[in-house]
CSV table of C-alpha atoms and ligand atoms in Angstrom, one decimal:
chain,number,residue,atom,x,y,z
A,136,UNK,CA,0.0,0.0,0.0
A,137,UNK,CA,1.3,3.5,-1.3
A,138,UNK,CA,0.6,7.1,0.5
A,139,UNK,CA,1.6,9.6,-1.3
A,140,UNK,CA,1.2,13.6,-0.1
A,141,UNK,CA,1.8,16.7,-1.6
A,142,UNK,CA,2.8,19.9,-0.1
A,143,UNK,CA,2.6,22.8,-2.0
A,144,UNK,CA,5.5,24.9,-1.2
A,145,UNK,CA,4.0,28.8,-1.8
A,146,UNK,CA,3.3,29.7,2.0
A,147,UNK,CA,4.7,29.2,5.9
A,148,UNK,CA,3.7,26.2,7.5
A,149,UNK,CA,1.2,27.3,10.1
A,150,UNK,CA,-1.1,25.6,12.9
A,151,UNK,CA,-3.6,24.9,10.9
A,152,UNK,CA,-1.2,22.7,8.8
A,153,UNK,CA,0.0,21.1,11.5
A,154,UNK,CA,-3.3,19.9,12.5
A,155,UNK,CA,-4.4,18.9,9.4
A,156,UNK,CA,-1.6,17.6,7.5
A,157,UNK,CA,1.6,17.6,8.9
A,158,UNK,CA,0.8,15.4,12.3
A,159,UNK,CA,-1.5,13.2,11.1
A,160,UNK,CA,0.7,12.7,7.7
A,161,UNK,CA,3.4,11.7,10.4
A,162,UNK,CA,1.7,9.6,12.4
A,163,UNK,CA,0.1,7.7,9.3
A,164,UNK,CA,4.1,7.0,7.9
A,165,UNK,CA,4.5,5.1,11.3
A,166,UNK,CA,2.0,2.2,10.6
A,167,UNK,CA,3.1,-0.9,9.3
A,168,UNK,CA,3.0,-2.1,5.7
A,169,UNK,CA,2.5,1.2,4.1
A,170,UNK,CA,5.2,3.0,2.1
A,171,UNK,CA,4.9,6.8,2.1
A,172,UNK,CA,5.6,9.2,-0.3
A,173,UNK,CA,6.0,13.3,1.0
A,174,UNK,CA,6.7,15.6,-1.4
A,175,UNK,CA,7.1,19.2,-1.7
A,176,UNK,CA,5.2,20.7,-4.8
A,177,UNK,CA,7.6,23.0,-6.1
A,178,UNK,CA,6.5,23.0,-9.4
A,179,UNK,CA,2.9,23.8,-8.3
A,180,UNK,CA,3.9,26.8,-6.3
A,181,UNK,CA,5.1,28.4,-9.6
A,182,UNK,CA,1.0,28.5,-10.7
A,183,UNK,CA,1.1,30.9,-7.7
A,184,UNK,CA,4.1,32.4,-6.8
A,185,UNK,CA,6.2,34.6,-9.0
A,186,UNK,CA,8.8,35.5,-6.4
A,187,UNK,CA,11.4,33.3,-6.7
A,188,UNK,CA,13.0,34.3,-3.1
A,189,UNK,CA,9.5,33.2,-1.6
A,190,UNK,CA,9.4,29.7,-3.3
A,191,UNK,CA,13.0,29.0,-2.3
A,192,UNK,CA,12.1,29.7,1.2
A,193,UNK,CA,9.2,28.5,1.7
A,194,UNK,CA,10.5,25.0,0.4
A,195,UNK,CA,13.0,25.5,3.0
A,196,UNK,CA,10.7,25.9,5.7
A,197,UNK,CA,8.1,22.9,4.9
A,198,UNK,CA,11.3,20.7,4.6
A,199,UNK,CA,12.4,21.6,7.9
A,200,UNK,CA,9.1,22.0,9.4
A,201,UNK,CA,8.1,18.1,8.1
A,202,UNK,CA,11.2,17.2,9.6
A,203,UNK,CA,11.4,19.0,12.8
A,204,UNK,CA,8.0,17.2,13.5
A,205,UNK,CA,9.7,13.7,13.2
A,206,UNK,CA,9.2,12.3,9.4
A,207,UNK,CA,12.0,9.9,9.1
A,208,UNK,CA,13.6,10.6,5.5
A,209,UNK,CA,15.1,7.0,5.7
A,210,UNK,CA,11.5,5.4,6.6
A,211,UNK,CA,9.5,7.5,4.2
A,212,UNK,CA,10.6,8.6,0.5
A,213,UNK,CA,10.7,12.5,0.7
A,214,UNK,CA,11.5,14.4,-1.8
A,215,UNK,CA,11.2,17.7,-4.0
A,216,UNK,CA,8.9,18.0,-7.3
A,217,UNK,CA,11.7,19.2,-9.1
A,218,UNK,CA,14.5,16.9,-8.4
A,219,UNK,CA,12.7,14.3,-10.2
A,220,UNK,CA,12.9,15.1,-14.0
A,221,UNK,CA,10.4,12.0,-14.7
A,222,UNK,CA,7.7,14.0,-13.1
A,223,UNK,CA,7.4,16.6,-16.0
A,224,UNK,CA,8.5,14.0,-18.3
A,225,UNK,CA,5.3,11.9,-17.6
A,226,UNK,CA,3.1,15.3,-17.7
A,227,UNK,CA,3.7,15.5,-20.7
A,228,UNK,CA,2.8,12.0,-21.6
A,229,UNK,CA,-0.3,12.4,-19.9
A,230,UNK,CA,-1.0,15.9,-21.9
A,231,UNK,CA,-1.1,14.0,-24.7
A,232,UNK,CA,-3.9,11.6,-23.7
A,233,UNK,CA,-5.7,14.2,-21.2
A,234,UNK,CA,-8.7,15.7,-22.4
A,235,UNK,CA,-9.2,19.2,-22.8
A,236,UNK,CA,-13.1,19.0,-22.1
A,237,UNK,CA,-11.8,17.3,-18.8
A,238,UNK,CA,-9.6,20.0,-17.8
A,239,UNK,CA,-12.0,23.0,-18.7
A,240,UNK,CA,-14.3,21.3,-15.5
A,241,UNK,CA,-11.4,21.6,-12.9
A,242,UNK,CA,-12.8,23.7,-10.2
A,243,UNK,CA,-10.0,26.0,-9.7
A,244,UNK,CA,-9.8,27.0,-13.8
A,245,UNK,CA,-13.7,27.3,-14.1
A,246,UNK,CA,-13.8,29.3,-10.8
A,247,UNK,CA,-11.0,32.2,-12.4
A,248,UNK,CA,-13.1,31.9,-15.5
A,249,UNK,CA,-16.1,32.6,-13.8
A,250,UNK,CA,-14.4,35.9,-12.1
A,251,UNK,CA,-12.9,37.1,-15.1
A,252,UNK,CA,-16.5,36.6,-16.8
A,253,UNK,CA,-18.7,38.4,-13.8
A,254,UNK,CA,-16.1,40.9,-14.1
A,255,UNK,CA,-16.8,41.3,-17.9
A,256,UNK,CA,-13.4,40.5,-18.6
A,257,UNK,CA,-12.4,37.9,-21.4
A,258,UNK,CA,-13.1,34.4,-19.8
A,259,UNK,CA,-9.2,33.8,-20.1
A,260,UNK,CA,-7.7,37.1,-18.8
A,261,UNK,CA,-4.9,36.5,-16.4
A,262,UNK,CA,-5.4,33.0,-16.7
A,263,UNK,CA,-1.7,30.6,-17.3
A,264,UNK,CA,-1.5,27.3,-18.9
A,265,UNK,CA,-0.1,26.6,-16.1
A,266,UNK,CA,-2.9,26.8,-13.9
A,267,UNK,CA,-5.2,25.1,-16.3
A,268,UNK,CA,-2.3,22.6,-16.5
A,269,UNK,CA,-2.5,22.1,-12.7
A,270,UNK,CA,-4.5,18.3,-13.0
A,271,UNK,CA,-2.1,17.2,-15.3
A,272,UNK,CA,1.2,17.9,-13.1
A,273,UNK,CA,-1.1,16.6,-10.2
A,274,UNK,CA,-1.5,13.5,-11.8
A,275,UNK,CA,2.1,12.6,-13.2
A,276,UNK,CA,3.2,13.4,-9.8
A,277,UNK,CA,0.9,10.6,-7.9
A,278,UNK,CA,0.7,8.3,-11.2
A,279,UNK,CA,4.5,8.3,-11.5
A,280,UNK,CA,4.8,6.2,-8.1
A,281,UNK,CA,1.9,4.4,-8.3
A,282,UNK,CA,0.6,5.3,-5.4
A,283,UNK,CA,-3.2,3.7,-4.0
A,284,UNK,CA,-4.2,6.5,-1.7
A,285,UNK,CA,-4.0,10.2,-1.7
A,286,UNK,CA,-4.7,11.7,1.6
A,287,UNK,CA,-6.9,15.2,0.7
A,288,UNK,CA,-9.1,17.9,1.7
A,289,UNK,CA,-12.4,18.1,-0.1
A,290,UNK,CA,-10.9,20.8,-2.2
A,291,UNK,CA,-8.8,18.7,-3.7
A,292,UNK,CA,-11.0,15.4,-4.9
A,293,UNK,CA,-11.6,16.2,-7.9
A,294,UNK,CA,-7.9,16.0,-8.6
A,295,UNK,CA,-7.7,12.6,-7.8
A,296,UNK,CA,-10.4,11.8,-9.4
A,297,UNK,CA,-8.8,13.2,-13.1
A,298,UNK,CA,-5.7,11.8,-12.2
A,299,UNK,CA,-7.8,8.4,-12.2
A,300,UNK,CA,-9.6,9.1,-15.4
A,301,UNK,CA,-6.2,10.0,-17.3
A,302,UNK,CA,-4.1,7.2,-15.9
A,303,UNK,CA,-7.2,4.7,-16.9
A,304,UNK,CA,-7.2,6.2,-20.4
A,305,UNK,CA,-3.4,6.1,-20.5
A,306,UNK,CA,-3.9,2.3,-19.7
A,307,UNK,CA,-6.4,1.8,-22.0
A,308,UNK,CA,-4.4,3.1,-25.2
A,309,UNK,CA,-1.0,2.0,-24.7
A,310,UNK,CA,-2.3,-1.9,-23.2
A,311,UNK,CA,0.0,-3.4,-20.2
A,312,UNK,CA,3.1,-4.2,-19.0
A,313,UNK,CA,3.0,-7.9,-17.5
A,314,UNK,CA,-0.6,-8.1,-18.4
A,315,UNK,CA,-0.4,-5.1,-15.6
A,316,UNK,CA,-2.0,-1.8,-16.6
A,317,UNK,CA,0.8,0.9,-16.6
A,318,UNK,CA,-0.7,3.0,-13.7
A,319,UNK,CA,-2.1,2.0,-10.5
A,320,UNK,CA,-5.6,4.2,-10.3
A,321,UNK,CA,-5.7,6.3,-7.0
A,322,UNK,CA,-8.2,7.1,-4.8
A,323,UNK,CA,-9.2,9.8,-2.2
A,324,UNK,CA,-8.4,9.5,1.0
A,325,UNK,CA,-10.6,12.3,2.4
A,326,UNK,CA,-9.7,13.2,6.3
A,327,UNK,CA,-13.1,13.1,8.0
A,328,UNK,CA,-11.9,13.2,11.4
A,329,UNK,CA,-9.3,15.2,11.3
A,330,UNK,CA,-10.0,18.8,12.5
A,331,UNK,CA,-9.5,21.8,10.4
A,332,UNK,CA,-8.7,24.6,12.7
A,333,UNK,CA,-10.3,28.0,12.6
A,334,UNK,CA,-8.2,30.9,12.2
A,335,UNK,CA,-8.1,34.3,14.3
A,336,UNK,CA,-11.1,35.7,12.9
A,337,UNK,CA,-13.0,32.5,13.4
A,338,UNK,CA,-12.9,31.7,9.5
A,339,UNK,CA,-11.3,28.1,9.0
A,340,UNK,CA,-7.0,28.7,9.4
A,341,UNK,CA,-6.0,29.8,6.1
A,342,UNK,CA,-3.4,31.5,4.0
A,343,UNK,CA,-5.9,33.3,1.8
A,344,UNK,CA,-7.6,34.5,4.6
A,345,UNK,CA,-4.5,36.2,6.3
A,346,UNK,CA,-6.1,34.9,9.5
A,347,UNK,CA,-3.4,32.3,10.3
A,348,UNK,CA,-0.8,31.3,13.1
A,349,UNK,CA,2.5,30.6,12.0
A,350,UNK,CA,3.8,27.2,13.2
A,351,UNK,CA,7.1,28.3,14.5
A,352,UNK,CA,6.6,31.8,15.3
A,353,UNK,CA,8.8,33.1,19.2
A,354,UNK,CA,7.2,32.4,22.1
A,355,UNK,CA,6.1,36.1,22.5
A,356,UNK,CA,4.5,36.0,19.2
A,357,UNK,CA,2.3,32.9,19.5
A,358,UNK,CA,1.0,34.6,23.1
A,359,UNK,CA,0.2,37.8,20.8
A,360,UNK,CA,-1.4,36.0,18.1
A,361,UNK,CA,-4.0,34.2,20.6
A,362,UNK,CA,-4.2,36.8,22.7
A,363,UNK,CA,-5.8,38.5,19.6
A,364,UNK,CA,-7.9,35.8,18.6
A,365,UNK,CA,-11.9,37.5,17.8
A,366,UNK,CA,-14.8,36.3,20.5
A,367,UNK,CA,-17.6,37.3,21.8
A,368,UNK,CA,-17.9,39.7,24.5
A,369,UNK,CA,-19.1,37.6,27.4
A,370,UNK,CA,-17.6,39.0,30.7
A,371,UNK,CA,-15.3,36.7,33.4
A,372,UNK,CA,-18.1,34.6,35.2
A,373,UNK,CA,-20.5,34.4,32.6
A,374,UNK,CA,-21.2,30.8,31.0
A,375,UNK,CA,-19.7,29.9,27.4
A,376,UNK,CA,-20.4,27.8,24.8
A,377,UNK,CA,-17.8,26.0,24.1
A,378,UNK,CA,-18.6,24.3,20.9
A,379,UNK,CA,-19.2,27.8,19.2
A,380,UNK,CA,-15.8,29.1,20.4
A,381,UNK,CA,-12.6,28.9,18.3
A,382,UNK,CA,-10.5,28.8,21.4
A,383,UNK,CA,-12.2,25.8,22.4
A,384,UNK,CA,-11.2,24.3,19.0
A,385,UNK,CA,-8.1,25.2,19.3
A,386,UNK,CA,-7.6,23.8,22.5
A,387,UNK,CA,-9.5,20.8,21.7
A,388,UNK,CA,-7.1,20.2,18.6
A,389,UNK,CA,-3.9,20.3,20.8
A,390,UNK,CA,-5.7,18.8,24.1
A,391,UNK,CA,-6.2,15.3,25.4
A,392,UNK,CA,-10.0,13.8,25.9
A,393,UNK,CA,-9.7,15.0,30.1
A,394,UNK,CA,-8.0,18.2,29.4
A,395,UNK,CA,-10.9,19.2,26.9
A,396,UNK,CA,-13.8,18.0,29.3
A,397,UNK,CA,-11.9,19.7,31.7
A,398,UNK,CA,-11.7,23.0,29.7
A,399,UNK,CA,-15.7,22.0,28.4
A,400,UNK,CA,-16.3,22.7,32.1
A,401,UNK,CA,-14.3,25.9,32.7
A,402,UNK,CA,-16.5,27.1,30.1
A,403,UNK,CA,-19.5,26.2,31.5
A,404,UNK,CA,-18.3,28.0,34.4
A,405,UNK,CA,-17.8,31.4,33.0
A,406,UNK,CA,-13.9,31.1,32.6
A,407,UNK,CA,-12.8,34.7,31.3
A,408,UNK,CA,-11.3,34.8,27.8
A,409,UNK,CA,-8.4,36.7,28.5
A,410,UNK,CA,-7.8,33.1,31.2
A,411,UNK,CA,-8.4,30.7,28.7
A,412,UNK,CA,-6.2,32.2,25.7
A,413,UNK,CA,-3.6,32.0,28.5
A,414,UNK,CA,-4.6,28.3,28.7
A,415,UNK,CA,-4.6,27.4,25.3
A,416,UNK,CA,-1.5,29.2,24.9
A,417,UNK,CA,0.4,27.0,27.5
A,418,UNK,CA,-1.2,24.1,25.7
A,419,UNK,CA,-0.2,24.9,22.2
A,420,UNK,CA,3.2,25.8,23.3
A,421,UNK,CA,3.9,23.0,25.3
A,422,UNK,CA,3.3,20.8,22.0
A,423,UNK,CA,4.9,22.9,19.2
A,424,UNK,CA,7.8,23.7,21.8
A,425,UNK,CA,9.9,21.2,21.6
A,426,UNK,CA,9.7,20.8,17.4
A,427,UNK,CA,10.5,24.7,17.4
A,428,UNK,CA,13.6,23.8,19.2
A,429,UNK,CA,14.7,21.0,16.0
A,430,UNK,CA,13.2,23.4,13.7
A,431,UNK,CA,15.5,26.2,14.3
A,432,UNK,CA,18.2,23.8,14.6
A,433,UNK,CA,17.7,23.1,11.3
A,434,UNK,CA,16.5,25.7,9.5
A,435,UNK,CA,19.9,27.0,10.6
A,436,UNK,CA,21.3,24.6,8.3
A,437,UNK,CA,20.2,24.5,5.2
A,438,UNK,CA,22.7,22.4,3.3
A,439,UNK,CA,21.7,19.7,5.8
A,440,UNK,CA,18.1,20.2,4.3
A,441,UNK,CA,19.0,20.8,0.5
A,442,UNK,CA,21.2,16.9,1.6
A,443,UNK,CA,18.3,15.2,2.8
A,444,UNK,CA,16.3,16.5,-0.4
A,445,UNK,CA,18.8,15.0,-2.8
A,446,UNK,CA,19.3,12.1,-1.0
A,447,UNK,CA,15.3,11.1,-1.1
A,448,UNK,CA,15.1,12.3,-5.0
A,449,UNK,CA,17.6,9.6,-6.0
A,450,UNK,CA,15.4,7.2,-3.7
A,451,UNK,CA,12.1,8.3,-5.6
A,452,UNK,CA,14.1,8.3,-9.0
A,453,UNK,CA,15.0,4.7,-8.5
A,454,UNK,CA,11.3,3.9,-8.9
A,455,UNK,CA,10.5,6.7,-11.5
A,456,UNK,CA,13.1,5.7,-14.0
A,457,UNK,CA,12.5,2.7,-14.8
A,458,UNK,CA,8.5,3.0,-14.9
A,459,UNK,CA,9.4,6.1,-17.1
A,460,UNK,CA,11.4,3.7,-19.6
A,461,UNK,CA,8.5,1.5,-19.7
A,462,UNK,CA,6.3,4.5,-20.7
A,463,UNK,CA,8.6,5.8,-23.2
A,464,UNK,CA,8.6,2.1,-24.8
A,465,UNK,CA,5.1,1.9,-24.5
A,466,UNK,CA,4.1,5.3,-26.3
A,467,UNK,CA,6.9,4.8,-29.2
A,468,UNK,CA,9.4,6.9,-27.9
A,469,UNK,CA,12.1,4.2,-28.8
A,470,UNK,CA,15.8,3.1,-29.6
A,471,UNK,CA,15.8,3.2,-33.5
A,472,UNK,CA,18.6,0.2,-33.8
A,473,UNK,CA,16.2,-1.8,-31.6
A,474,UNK,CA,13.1,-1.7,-33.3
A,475,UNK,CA,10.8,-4.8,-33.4
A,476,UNK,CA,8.6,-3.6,-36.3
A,477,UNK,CA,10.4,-4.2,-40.0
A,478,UNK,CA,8.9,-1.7,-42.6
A,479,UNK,CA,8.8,-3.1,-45.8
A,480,UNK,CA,9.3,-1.4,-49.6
A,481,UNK,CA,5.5,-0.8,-49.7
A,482,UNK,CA,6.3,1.3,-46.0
A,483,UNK,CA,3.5,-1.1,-44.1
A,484,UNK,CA,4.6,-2.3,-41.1
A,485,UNK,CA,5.2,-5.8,-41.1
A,486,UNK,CA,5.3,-6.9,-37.5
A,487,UNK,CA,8.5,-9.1,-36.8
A,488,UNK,CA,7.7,-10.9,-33.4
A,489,UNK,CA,9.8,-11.7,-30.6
A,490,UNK,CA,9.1,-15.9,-30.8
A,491,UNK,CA,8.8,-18.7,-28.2
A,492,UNK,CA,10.9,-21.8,-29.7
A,493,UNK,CA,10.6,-25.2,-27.9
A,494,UNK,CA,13.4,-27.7,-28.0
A,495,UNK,CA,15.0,-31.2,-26.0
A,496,UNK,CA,18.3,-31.2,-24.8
A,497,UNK,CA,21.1,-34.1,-24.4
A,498,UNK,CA,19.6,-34.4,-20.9
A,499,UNK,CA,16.5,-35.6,-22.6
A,500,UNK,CA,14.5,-32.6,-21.0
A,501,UNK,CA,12.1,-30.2,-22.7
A,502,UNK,CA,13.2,-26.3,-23.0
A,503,UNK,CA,12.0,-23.7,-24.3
A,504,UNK,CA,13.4,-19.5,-24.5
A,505,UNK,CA,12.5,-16.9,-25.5
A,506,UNK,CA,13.9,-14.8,-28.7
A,507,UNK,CA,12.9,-11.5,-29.9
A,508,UNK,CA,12.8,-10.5,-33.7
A,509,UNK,CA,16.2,-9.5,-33.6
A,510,UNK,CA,17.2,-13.1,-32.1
A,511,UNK,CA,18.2,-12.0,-29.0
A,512,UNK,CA,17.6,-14.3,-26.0
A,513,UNK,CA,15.2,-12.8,-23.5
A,514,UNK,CA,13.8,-15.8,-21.2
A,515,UNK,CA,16.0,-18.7,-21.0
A,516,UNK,CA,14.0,-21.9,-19.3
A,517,UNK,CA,14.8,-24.9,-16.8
A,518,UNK,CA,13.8,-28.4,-18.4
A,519,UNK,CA,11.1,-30.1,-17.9
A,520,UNK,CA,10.0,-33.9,-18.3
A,521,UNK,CA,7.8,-33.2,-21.3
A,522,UNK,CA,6.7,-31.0,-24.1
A,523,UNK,CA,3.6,-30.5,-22.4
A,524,UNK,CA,4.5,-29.3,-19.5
A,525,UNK,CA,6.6,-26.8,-20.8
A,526,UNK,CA,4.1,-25.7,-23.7
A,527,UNK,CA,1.7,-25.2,-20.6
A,528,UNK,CA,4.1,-22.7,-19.0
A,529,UNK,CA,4.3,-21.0,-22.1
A,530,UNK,CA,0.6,-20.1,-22.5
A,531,UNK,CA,0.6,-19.5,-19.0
A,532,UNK,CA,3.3,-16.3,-19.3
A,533,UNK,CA,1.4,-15.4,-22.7
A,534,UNK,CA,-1.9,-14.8,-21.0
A,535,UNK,CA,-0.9,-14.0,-17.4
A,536,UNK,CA,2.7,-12.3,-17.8
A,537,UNK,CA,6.1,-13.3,-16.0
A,538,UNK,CA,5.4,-12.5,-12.3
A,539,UNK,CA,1.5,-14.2,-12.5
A,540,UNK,CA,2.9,-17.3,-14.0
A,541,UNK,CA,5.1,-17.9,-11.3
A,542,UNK,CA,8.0,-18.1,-13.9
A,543,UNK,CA,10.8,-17.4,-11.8
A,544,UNK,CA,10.7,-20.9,-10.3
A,545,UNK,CA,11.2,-22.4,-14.2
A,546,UNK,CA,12.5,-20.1,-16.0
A,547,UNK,CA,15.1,-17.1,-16.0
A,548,UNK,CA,15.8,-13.8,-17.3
A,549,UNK,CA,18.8,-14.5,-19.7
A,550,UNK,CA,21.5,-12.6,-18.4
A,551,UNK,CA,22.4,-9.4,-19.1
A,552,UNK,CA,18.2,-8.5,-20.8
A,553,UNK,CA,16.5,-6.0,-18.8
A,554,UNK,CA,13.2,-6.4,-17.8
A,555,UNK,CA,12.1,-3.7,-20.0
A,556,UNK,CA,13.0,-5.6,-23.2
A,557,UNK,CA,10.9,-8.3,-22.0
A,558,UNK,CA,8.4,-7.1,-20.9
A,559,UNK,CA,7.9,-5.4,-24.0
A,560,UNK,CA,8.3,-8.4,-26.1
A,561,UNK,CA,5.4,-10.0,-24.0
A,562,UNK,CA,3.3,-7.3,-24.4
A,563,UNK,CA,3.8,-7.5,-28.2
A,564,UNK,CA,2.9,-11.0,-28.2
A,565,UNK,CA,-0.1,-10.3,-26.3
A,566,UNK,CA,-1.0,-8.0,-28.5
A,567,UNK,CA,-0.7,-10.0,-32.0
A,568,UNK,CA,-2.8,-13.0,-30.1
B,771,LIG,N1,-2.6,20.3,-5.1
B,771,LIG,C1,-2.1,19.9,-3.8
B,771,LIG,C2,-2.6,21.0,-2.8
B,771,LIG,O1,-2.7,22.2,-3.2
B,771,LIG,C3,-0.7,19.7,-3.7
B,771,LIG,C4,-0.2,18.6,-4.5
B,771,LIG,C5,0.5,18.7,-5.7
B,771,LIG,C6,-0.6,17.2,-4.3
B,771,LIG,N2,0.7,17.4,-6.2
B,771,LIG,C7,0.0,16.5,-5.4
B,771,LIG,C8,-1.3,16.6,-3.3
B,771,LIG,C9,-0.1,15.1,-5.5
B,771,LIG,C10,-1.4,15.2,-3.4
B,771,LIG,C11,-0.8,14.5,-4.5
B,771,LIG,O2,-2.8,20.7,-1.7
């Protein structure tokens, strides 16, 4: 099972993060039998930021900030967007298959068109590909390690769900690699339980609402910053609902079940504000304390960082590349000197196949390999006691592939042929059946 997350890197990291993505990211890379993937969008922040000095930064401070929370780089695979040259490699092949009708529905593109158009501007003023692009990057970045779930906010399903319908149409034109399709199709893992945090102003915690609190602000800042968060104007002894306050979220996000119901009662009580920001403060800082501590550590050194980055993309690229060879096979992008496909005078392709060929040794066992139009060996068998048997195995890697067919226990790759050669070859054969 495969996790992958994206973080796009246009802002600071702030609570509201924290809550909703970074710890419960973390926590979810510590259960068994997943693999997780963390990236940080640095391609994606260029739809939104034009200030290079702000990108570069704020990719600095989600790295540190992921880390300073306790993702283990050697556990997890964490990397940057644009270490990883496969990623717009693949966007590209997807371009080419996406559909522009699918595109014009993305929420984000219709939504600018809409402005532009209640403005009375043209539909498309101020508009980039790049923003209308935005699906397509999303989906090479999640297709390109296969991943099963995405964990997202609402905002961001119907992402997945176009990264689904281009990988499945991607699958469907260029066939299979091991009677496999080429992409795994992902799906949504929408975070139900997981609070989002309101901001000061009582608006949910966000960037474009300028109402947020920075992760690792000082001490004296985070006591400001609640200090100023908006209530009501309830006096000291008068009862409060708790459930309507945004100090009581907040508290409730960072608080355990006893210290809540013990803070739900406080309110019941009348508790002054001015007494419970100083609560949640304490609370809050308690938590965050101890990671601001790492995170200046090492936001102090950011060669450490820009390490730790490379480091994880050669991890990540040791998955892309090869997938990205496959691809490259698959759509035609190909070695001329290897080509399978002899074109004769008339110019029609005249398909030259790889072959299976059959054949009894001196040890009086049955063999078979397999040979591709250019005769070189791909699949080299053991022997077995009779034709049969070993004609059975060969039907059996036609239809199922080498990894269904249990083939490793009979037969070999023939040294020195990649896998990509024969997998290819397979899929040819599959395709002439
Ligand atoms: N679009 C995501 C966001 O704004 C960030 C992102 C980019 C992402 N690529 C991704 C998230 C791939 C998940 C998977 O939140």
């Amino acid at each position: 099972m495969r996790i992958l997350t994206g973080i796009t890197t246009s802002g600071t990291p702030h609570l509201g993060n924290y809550v909703g993505a970074i710890r419960p990211a973390i926590a979810a890379s510590r259960a068994p039998g997943v693999e997780s993937f963390y990236f940080l969008a640095d391609y994606h922040a260029l739809i939104k930021v034009s200030e290079p000095a702000r990108v570069q930064r704020s990719t600095l401070e989600i790295a540190a900030a992921w880390l300073a929370c306790g993702l283990d780089p050697e556990s997890v695979w964490f990397y940057r967007q644009s270490d990883i040259p496969e990623i717009p490699e693949l966007t590209w092949l997807l371009t080419c298959v996406a559909a522009k009708g699918l595109l014009n529905r993305a929420h984000a593109y219709k939504a600018a068109v809409d402005r532009n158009l209640a403005e009375g501007a043209d539909a498309d003023a101020g508009i980039t590909a790049g923003l209308f692009m935005y699906p397509v990057l999303m989906a090479a970045d999640i297709l390109l390690f296969n991943a099963h779930k995405v964990p997202v906010g609402r905002d961001q399903v119907q992402h997945i769900e176009m990264a689904r319908d281009i990988g499945a149409r991607f699958n469907h034109l260029y066939g299979e690699r091991n009677s496999r399709p080429f992409f795994v199709l992902p799906e949504a893992a929408i975070e139900e339980h997981v609070a989002t945090l309101p901001g000061l102003d009582g608006r949910k915690m966000s960037k474009s609402y300028d109402n947020t609190i920075p992760l690792f602000c000082q001490q004296s800042e985070l006591r400001k910053l609640i200090a100023g968060i908006v209530t009501d104007s309830k006096m000291p002894g008068e009862p409060k609902d708790a459930d309507g306050s945004n100090v009581f979220q907040l508290y409730q996000a960072f608080a355990t079940a006893d210290e809540t119901t013990a803070m739900r009662h406080a309110f019941a009580d009348g508790i002054g504000w001015g007494d419970a920001k100083i609560k949640l403060f304490e609370r809050i800082d308690a938590e965050v304390s101890p990671l601001r501590e790492r995170y200046e550590a090492l936001i102090a050194h950011p060669q450490r960082i820009e390490e730790q980055l490379r480091h994880g993309a050669n991890k990540a690229r040791a998955i892309a590349k090869p997938l990205l060879a496959q691809l490259r096979e698959a759509v035609g992008l190909r070695n001329l000197a290897a080509t399978t496909q002899a074109v004769n005078v008339r110019g029609k392709a005249k398909a030259a196949l790889p072959q299976f060929k059959q054949y009894r040794e001196n040890d009086g066992r049955f063999y078979f390999k397999l040979i591709d139009a250019d005769g070189r060996l791909l699949l080299q068998s053991t022997g077995f006691p009779s034709p049969k048997e070993a004609g059975a195995l060969i039907g059996r890697i036609k239809s199922k592939g080498i990894e269904q067919a249990e083939l490793m226990r009979h037969a070999t790759h023939a040294e020195g042929i990649d896998e990509v050669a024969l997998a290819v070859a397979l899929r040819e054969l599959q395709a002439a059946d």
